[in-house]
């Protein structure tokens, strides 16, 4: 099988090239073609001898994605991409424009194993993990298509990043390396439904990432109903891991809380949540749940969302109400991919 060359770090590429007896500087040149000039073919690498180009074609492959659909929101210029992977699977990315720059929400897996009842990404099960190059390429493709740079990345698309841990870590190395995109990990947010053992492992790496926890419930009774992962690691275990993460990295944790009418949006729920989070270096992001057709959940009203926020604020918990971007283009993750299979 050919080696996926865009998933290799520069030292790894150097080591791979050493086996072919290529001079050391070739790795840097090829890395530059892949990650700076971003060509999709070895024959475009003009300073590489033709003979070496031929050998590269035989032994390595360059992963690239195809844009199958591009939806532009008429409400807020959010752009949603449906990409096709080399094996014909689909993933999604969402481009969001903010005052401070462009943010891209990317996928880490094809489908998802986690089974959250409100989430479209998991409804057709899990297919496979993405390679580091497939995660990275979502950024390269979007930047090329938009003709602009991305200033922050959120791993909140399809899939559970911590379920694809090694490839996601390799992606961080590629993303932050000076010879590549050179993005500081301070501009990266990783969202997890609560894969506790990996949160500990991530804490040990002491990266300057923002960790975002999809909490969505104030107690185990509600959380186990909506998020099966809670039956493996309950809220107490999850919050203990979060405290450890903050202790290790000094980074503030961000908790996502999607408000579902009549399920998790009462005053009592807010009080219970505040009690749980008291004293933590954290921030709560509130969002009315995006309604998907596979579930009966309804979003809390805007008024209820702001009331919930007010209750949390009364207990000293920092909150924001997340803007819902791209509502007219199904920008919430998983919906486009799901529909592509139905055609
Ligand atoms: N698996 C990771 C990242 C992907 S989901 C995680 O669970 O965090 C990205 C975010 O969207 C998560 O916070 C998830 O809970 C949330 N989400 C999924 N479906 C949603 C919906 N219908 N409405 C609102 N948020 C949703």
Short mmCIF file of C-alpha atoms and ligand atoms in Angstrom, two decimals, residues 112 114 116 118-120 155-161 191-193 212 214 216 227 256 258 287-292 322 332-333, ligand 1:
data_model
loop_
_atom_site.label_atom_id
_atom_site.label_comp_id
_atom_site.label_asym_id
_atom_site.label_seq_id
_atom_site.Cartn_x
_atom_site.Cartn_y
_atom_site.Cartn_z
CA UNK A 112 -19.84 8.42 15.00
CA UNK A 114 -21.26 7.74 20.44
CA UNK A 116 -26.10 10.93 21.40
CA UNK A 118 -30.08 14.54 19.57
CA UNK A 119 -27.19 14.33 17.07
CA UNK A 120 -27.52 13.66 13.33
CA UNK A 155 -13.10 19.92 16.11
CA UNK A 156 -16.86 19.85 16.36
CA UNK A 157 -17.86 18.34 13.04
CA UNK A 158 -18.77 14.71 12.47
CA UNK A 159 -17.16 12.21 14.83
CA UNK A 160 -15.63 12.07 18.27
CA UNK A 161 -12.09 13.51 18.19
CA UNK A 191 -14.95 19.07 21.58
CA UNK A 192 -15.68 15.76 23.29
CA UNK A 193 -18.79 14.05 24.55
CA UNK A 212 -14.86 21.81 25.12
CA UNK A 214 -20.50 18.46 25.54
CA UNK A 216 -25.89 18.93 27.95
CA UNK A 227 -25.74 10.56 25.88
CA UNK A 256 -21.56 22.99 25.79
CA UNK A 258 -27.86 22.37 24.24
CA UNK A 287 -27.48 26.87 22.58
CA UNK A 288 -31.05 25.92 21.78
CA UNK A 289 -30.87 22.35 20.47
CA UNK A 290 -30.96 22.07 16.68
CA UNK A 291 -34.00 20.06 15.83
CA UNK A 292 -33.30 17.03 13.65
CA UNK A 322 -24.06 30.76 21.15
CA UNK A 332 -25.36 21.59 12.46
CA UNK A 333 -23.06 18.65 11.93
N1 LIG B 1 -18.21 14.27 19.34
C1 LIG B 1 -17.82 15.57 19.78
C2 LIG B 1 -17.76 16.61 18.68
C3 LIG B 1 -18.80 16.59 17.62
S1 LIG B 1 -20.42 17.17 18.02
C4 LIG B 1 -18.73 16.03 20.90
O1 LIG B 1 -19.67 15.34 21.23
O2 LIG B 1 -18.47 17.07 21.49
C5 LIG B 1 -20.23 18.91 18.17
C6 LIG B 1 -21.17 19.55 19.16
O3 LIG B 1 -22.51 19.65 18.61
C7 LIG B 1 -21.32 18.79 20.47
O4 LIG B 1 -21.34 19.69 21.54
C8 LIG B 1 -22.65 18.11 20.29
O5 LIG B 1 -23.19 17.69 21.51
C9 LIG B 1 -23.42 19.19 19.58
N2 LIG B 1 -24.64 18.76 18.91
C10 LIG B 1 -24.87 17.64 18.23
N3 LIG B 1 -26.14 17.61 17.76
C11 LIG B 1 -26.71 18.75 18.16
C12 LIG B 1 -28.01 19.31 18.02
N4 LIG B 1 -28.98 18.67 17.35
N5 LIG B 1 -28.25 20.52 18.57
C13 LIG B 1 -27.27 21.18 19.24
N6 LIG B 1 -26.04 20.70 19.42
C14 LIG B 1 -25.76 19.50 18.91
#
